[in-house]
C-alpha cells in the first residue's frame, strides 16, 4: 500500500488516540466555528462527511435544534464506532460512506459539512461533486482545511523532528496530506470542477493549540493519525521512539510543562 493509500486508513489504535489527544489539541475550536456557521440557518437535515470520531458532530448536535436530523458519515467504520461510544446530545445517524460516492439521493440535505476531511480525499473534485449533488438548491457546503504546515506549529515541529530521526526516508504525512491542501486558488478550482458555480467565501482562522505537556501533541500526531502507519512502514519498532523524539522537539521549542502553539485553518462556505 502506498503512502497516499495509508493516509486515509484510521484503524487499530488510531481512533482511540485520535479522540483522546488530537481532538483537544486541534479540532475542538474549529468544530465550534463550523457549527456556529450553521446555527442561524433554517435546517431540517444535515450531512457530515469524514466525521471521524465525532467532534464536529457533537458541536452540531449541541447547537442545532433537536428537530434537525444529522447524518454523520466516514470512510473508516472504527472512527464511527469511536464516535458512537461517546454519543451526542440528541440522536445522530451514523453510516460508513465514501465521500466520493455518497449513498444518498440528490437534494436530500439542507447543508453538507466537513471538518478537516477534504484533505484526505484522493479526488477532490469528485468529492466536491458529491457535496454539491446531495444538498438541495439553496443549500450550503461548509468545510475546513488546515493552512500550510508552517502556520501549524506543533505539526511543523513534529515533521522536522522525524526528518532528523528517519533522514533516509522521512515521514511526510503531515505536510503531504492534512497540511498539504491549503492553496485557495487550488481549492476554488476543485470546487468549480466539482460543479459549484457560486464563489466560495473563505475565512482564515487562527487559534491556539494547548496541552499540559509536550508528550500529548507528540502522541496525537505520531500515534493518533496515519503518520503512525508511515512510521511503522519505515520500521515497525519505532513509533515509540518517534513519539519521544517529537515530544523532545516540542519541549525544546515551546518549553517544559504546559505548552501553547499556533494552529491555523481555512473555513470555506459555498452556496449550492
Coordinates of C-alpha atoms in Angstrom, one line a residue:
X1 CA 0.0 0.0 0.0
X2 CA 1.4 3.4 -1.0
X3 CA 1.9 6.3 1.5
X4 CA -1.1 8.1 0.0
X5 CA -3.3 5.0 0.4
X6 CA -2.2 4.7 4.0
X7 CA -3.0 8.4 4.6
X8 CA -6.8 7.6 4.8
X9 CA -6.5 4.5 7.0
X10 CA -7.7 5.2 10.5
X11 CA -7.8 1.9 12.2
X12 CA -6.2 -0.1 15.1
X13 CA -5.2 2.2 18.0
X14 CA -5.6 5.4 15.9
X15 CA -9.3 6.1 16.6
X16 CA -8.9 6.0 20.4
X17 CA -5.7 8.0 20.4
X18 CA -7.1 10.5 17.9
X19 CA -10.1 11.1 20.1
X20 CA -8.1 11.2 23.4
X21 CA -5.4 13.6 22.2
X22 CA -5.9 15.1 18.8
X23 CA -9.4 16.4 19.3
X24 CA -8.4 18.7 22.2
X25 CA -5.1 19.7 20.6
X26 CA -6.6 20.8 17.2
X27 CA -10.2 20.1 16.4
X28 CA -12.4 21.4 19.2
X29 CA -12.1 25.2 18.4
X30 CA -12.9 24.6 14.7
X31 CA -15.8 22.3 15.5
X32 CA -17.4 25.2 17.3
X33 CA -16.6 27.5 14.4
X34 CA -18.2 25.2 11.9
X35 CA -21.4 24.6 14.0
X36 CA -21.7 28.3 14.6
X37 CA -21.9 29.0 10.9
X38 CA -25.0 26.7 10.6
X39 CA -26.7 27.9 13.8
X40 CA -28.7 30.7 12.2
X41 CA -29.8 28.8 9.1
X42 CA -33.2 27.1 8.7
X43 CA -32.3 23.4 8.5
X44 CA -34.2 20.1 8.5
X45 CA -31.5 17.6 7.5
X46 CA -27.7 18.0 7.7
X47 CA -25.0 15.6 6.4
X48 CA -21.5 15.5 7.8
X49 CA -18.8 13.7 5.7
X50 CA -15.5 12.5 7.0
X51 CA -16.9 12.8 10.5
X52 CA -14.1 11.0 12.3
X53 CA -14.7 10.4 16.0
X54 CA -17.4 13.0 16.0
X55 CA -16.0 16.2 17.5
X56 CA -17.9 18.3 14.9
X57 CA -20.9 16.1 15.1
X58 CA -21.1 16.7 18.8
X59 CA -20.9 20.5 18.2
X60 CA -23.6 20.3 15.6
X61 CA -25.9 18.3 17.9
X62 CA -25.3 20.8 20.8
X63 CA -26.1 23.9 18.6
X64 CA -28.8 22.8 16.2
X65 CA -32.4 22.3 17.3
X66 CA -33.5 18.8 18.3
X67 CA -35.7 18.5 15.2
X68 CA -32.8 18.8 12.8
X69 CA -31.7 15.4 11.6
X70 CA -27.9 14.8 11.5
X71 CA -26.3 12.1 9.4
X72 CA -22.6 11.5 10.1
X73 CA -20.5 9.5 7.7
X74 CA -16.9 8.4 7.5
X75 CA -14.9 6.1 5.3
X76 CA -13.5 4.3 8.4
X77 CA -16.0 2.3 10.4
X78 CA -13.7 2.3 13.5
X79 CA -13.8 6.1 13.7
X80 CA -17.7 5.9 13.6
X81 CA -17.6 3.3 16.3
X82 CA -15.5 5.5 18.5
X83 CA -17.9 8.4 17.9
X84 CA -20.9 6.2 18.8
X85 CA -19.3 5.2 22.0
X86 CA -19.1 8.8 23.1
X87 CA -22.5 9.8 21.8
X88 CA -24.2 13.1 21.2
X89 CA -26.8 15.4 22.8
X90 CA -29.5 14.1 20.6
X91 CA -29.6 11.1 18.3
X92 CA -27.3 11.0 15.2
X93 CA -27.5 8.6 12.3
X94 CA -24.0 7.2 11.5
X95 CA -23.2 5.5 8.3
X96 CA -20.0 4.2 6.7
X97 CA -19.6 6.0 3.3
X98 CA -17.0 7.1 0.8
X99 CA -17.2 10.9 0.3
X100 CA -16.6 10.4 -3.4
X101 CA -19.6 8.1 -3.8
X102 CA -22.2 9.1 -1.2
X103 CA -25.2 6.7 -0.8
X104 CA -27.8 9.4 -0.8
X105 CA -30.3 10.8 -3.3
X106 CA -29.9 14.2 -4.9
X107 CA -31.0 17.2 -2.9
X108 CA -31.7 15.2 0.4
X109 CA -30.0 17.7 2.7
X110 CA -30.1 21.4 3.6
X111 CA -26.4 21.5 4.4
X112 CA -23.2 19.4 4.0
X113 CA -20.3 19.9 6.4
X114 CA -16.8 18.5 6.6
X115 CA -14.2 19.3 9.2
X116 CA -10.6 18.6 8.2
X117 CA -11.6 15.7 5.9
X118 CA -11.3 17.2 2.4
X119 CA -7.5 17.0 2.6
X120 CA -7.8 13.2 2.6
X121 CA -10.0 12.8 -0.4
X122 CA -7.9 11.3 -3.3
X123 CA -10.1 13.0 -5.9
X124 CA -11.1 16.4 -4.6
X125 CA -13.3 17.4 -7.5
X126 CA -15.2 14.1 -7.4
X127 CA -15.9 14.5 -3.7
X128 CA -17.0 18.1 -4.2
X129 CA -19.3 17.0 -7.0
X130 CA -21.0 14.7 -4.4
X131 CA -21.1 17.5 -1.9
X132 CA -22.9 19.6 -4.5
X133 CA -25.3 16.8 -5.5
X134 CA -26.8 15.9 -2.2
X135 CA -27.8 19.3 -0.9
X136 CA -31.0 20.9 -2.2
X137 CA -30.9 24.0 -4.4
X138 CA -30.2 26.9 -2.0
X139 CA -28.3 24.6 0.4
X140 CA -24.8 25.1 1.6
X141 CA -21.5 23.2 1.8
X142 CA -19.1 24.3 4.6
X143 CA -15.7 22.7 5.2
X144 CA -12.4 23.4 6.9
X145 CA -8.9 22.6 5.8
X146 CA -5.6 23.2 7.6
X147 CA -3.4 26.0 6.4
X148 CA 0.2 25.4 5.4
X149 CA 2.3 23.4 7.9
X150 CA 4.4 26.5 8.8
X151 CA 1.2 28.0 10.3
X152 CA 0.6 24.9 12.4
X153 CA 3.4 24.9 14.8
X154 CA 3.2 21.5 16.5
X155 CA 2.7 19.7 13.2
X156 CA 5.7 21.6 11.8
X157 CA 7.9 20.7 14.8
X158 CA 6.9 17.0 14.7
X159 CA 7.7 16.8 10.9
X160 CA 11.1 18.4 11.4
X161 CA 11.9 16.1 14.3
X162 CA 11.0 13.0 12.3
X163 CA 13.2 14.2 9.4
X164 CA 16.1 14.1 11.7
X165 CA 15.2 10.7 13.2
X166 CA 14.5 9.0 9.8
X167 CA 16.6 11.0 7.3
X168 CA 16.8 8.4 4.5
X169 CA 13.0 8.3 4.1
X170 CA 11.4 10.9 6.4
X171 CA 7.7 10.6 7.0
X172 CA 5.9 13.5 5.3
X173 CA 2.3 12.6 6.1
X174 CA 1.5 15.9 7.9
X175 CA 3.0 18.2 5.2
X176 CA 1.6 16.0 2.4
X177 CA -2.0 15.5 3.5
X178 CA -3.5 17.2 6.5
X179 CA -1.4 20.4 6.0
X180 CA -1.0 19.9 2.2
X181 CA -4.3 21.3 0.8
X182 CA -4.3 24.9 1.7
X183 CA -3.9 26.9 -1.6
X184 CA -7.1 29.0 -2.1
X185 CA -6.9 29.0 -5.9
X186 CA -6.5 25.2 -6.0
X187 CA -9.5 24.8 -3.7
X188 CA -11.6 27.2 -5.8
X189 CA -10.6 25.4 -9.0
X190 CA -11.5 22.0 -7.5
X191 CA -14.9 23.3 -6.3
X192 CA -15.6 24.7 -9.9
X193 CA -14.5 21.3 -11.4
X194 CA -17.0 19.7 -9.0
X195 CA -19.8 21.7 -10.4
X196 CA -20.2 24.6 -8.0
X197 CA -20.9 27.9 -9.7
X198 CA -21.0 30.3 -6.8
X199 CA -17.9 31.9 -5.4
X200 CA -16.7 30.4 -2.1
X201 CA -16.3 32.5 0.9
X202 CA -13.1 31.7 2.8
X203 CA -12.1 32.8 6.2
X204 CA -8.6 32.1 7.6
X205 CA -9.0 31.4 11.3
X206 CA -6.0 31.2 13.7
X207 CA -6.4 29.5 17.1
X208 CA -4.2 28.2 19.9
X209 CA -3.3 24.6 20.3
X210 CA -2.8 23.9 24.0
X211 CA -1.6 20.8 26.0
X212 CA -0.4 20.1 29.5
X213 CA 2.8 18.6 28.3
X214 CA 4.8 18.1 25.1
X215 CA 4.0 14.4 25.1
X216 CA 0.3 15.0 24.4
X217 CA 0.7 16.5 20.9
X218 CA 3.6 14.1 20.2
X219 CA 1.3 11.1 20.8
X220 CA -1.6 12.9 19.0
X221 CA 0.4 13.4 15.8
X222 CA 2.6 10.3 15.8
X223 CA 0.1 7.8 17.0
X224 CA -3.3 9.3 16.6
X225 CA -3.1 9.9 12.9
X226 CA -2.0 7.8 9.9
X227 CA 1.5 9.2 10.4
X228 CA 1.8 6.2 12.7
X229 CA 1.2 4.0 9.6
X230 CA 4.0 5.7 7.8
X231 CA 6.5 5.4 10.7
X232 CA 5.7 1.7 11.0
X233 CA 6.2 1.2 7.3
X234 CA 9.8 2.5 7.8
X235 CA 10.3 0.4 11.0
X236 CA 7.5 -1.3 12.9
X237 CA 9.5 -1.0 16.2
X238 CA 9.9 2.8 16.0
X239 CA 6.6 4.6 16.7
X240 CA 7.5 4.9 20.4
X241 CA 11.0 6.3 19.5
X242 CA 9.4 8.7 17.0
X243 CA 6.9 9.9 19.6
X244 CA 9.7 10.6 22.1
X245 CA 11.7 12.5 19.5
X246 CA 8.7 14.6 18.7
X247 CA 8.0 15.3 22.4
X248 CA 11.6 16.4 22.9
X249 CA 11.5 18.7 19.9
X250 CA 8.2 20.3 21.0
X251 CA 9.6 20.8 24.5
X252 CA 12.7 22.4 23.1
X253 CA 10.6 24.8 21.1
X254 CA 7.7 25.5 23.4
X255 CA 9.1 24.8 26.9
X256 CA 8.5 22.3 29.6
X257 CA 5.1 21.8 31.3
X258 CA 2.0 23.3 29.7
X259 CA 2.6 24.4 26.1
X260 CA 0.8 26.6 23.6
X261 CA 1.3 26.7 19.8
X262 CA -0.4 28.4 16.8
X263 CA -2.8 26.5 14.6
X264 CA -4.5 28.0 11.5
X265 CA -7.1 26.8 9.1
X266 CA -9.3 28.0 6.2
X267 CA -13.1 27.7 6.6
X268 CA -14.9 27.6 3.3
X269 CA -18.6 28.3 2.7
X270 CA -20.2 27.8 -0.7
X271 CA -23.8 28.0 -1.6
X272 CA -25.4 25.4 -3.8

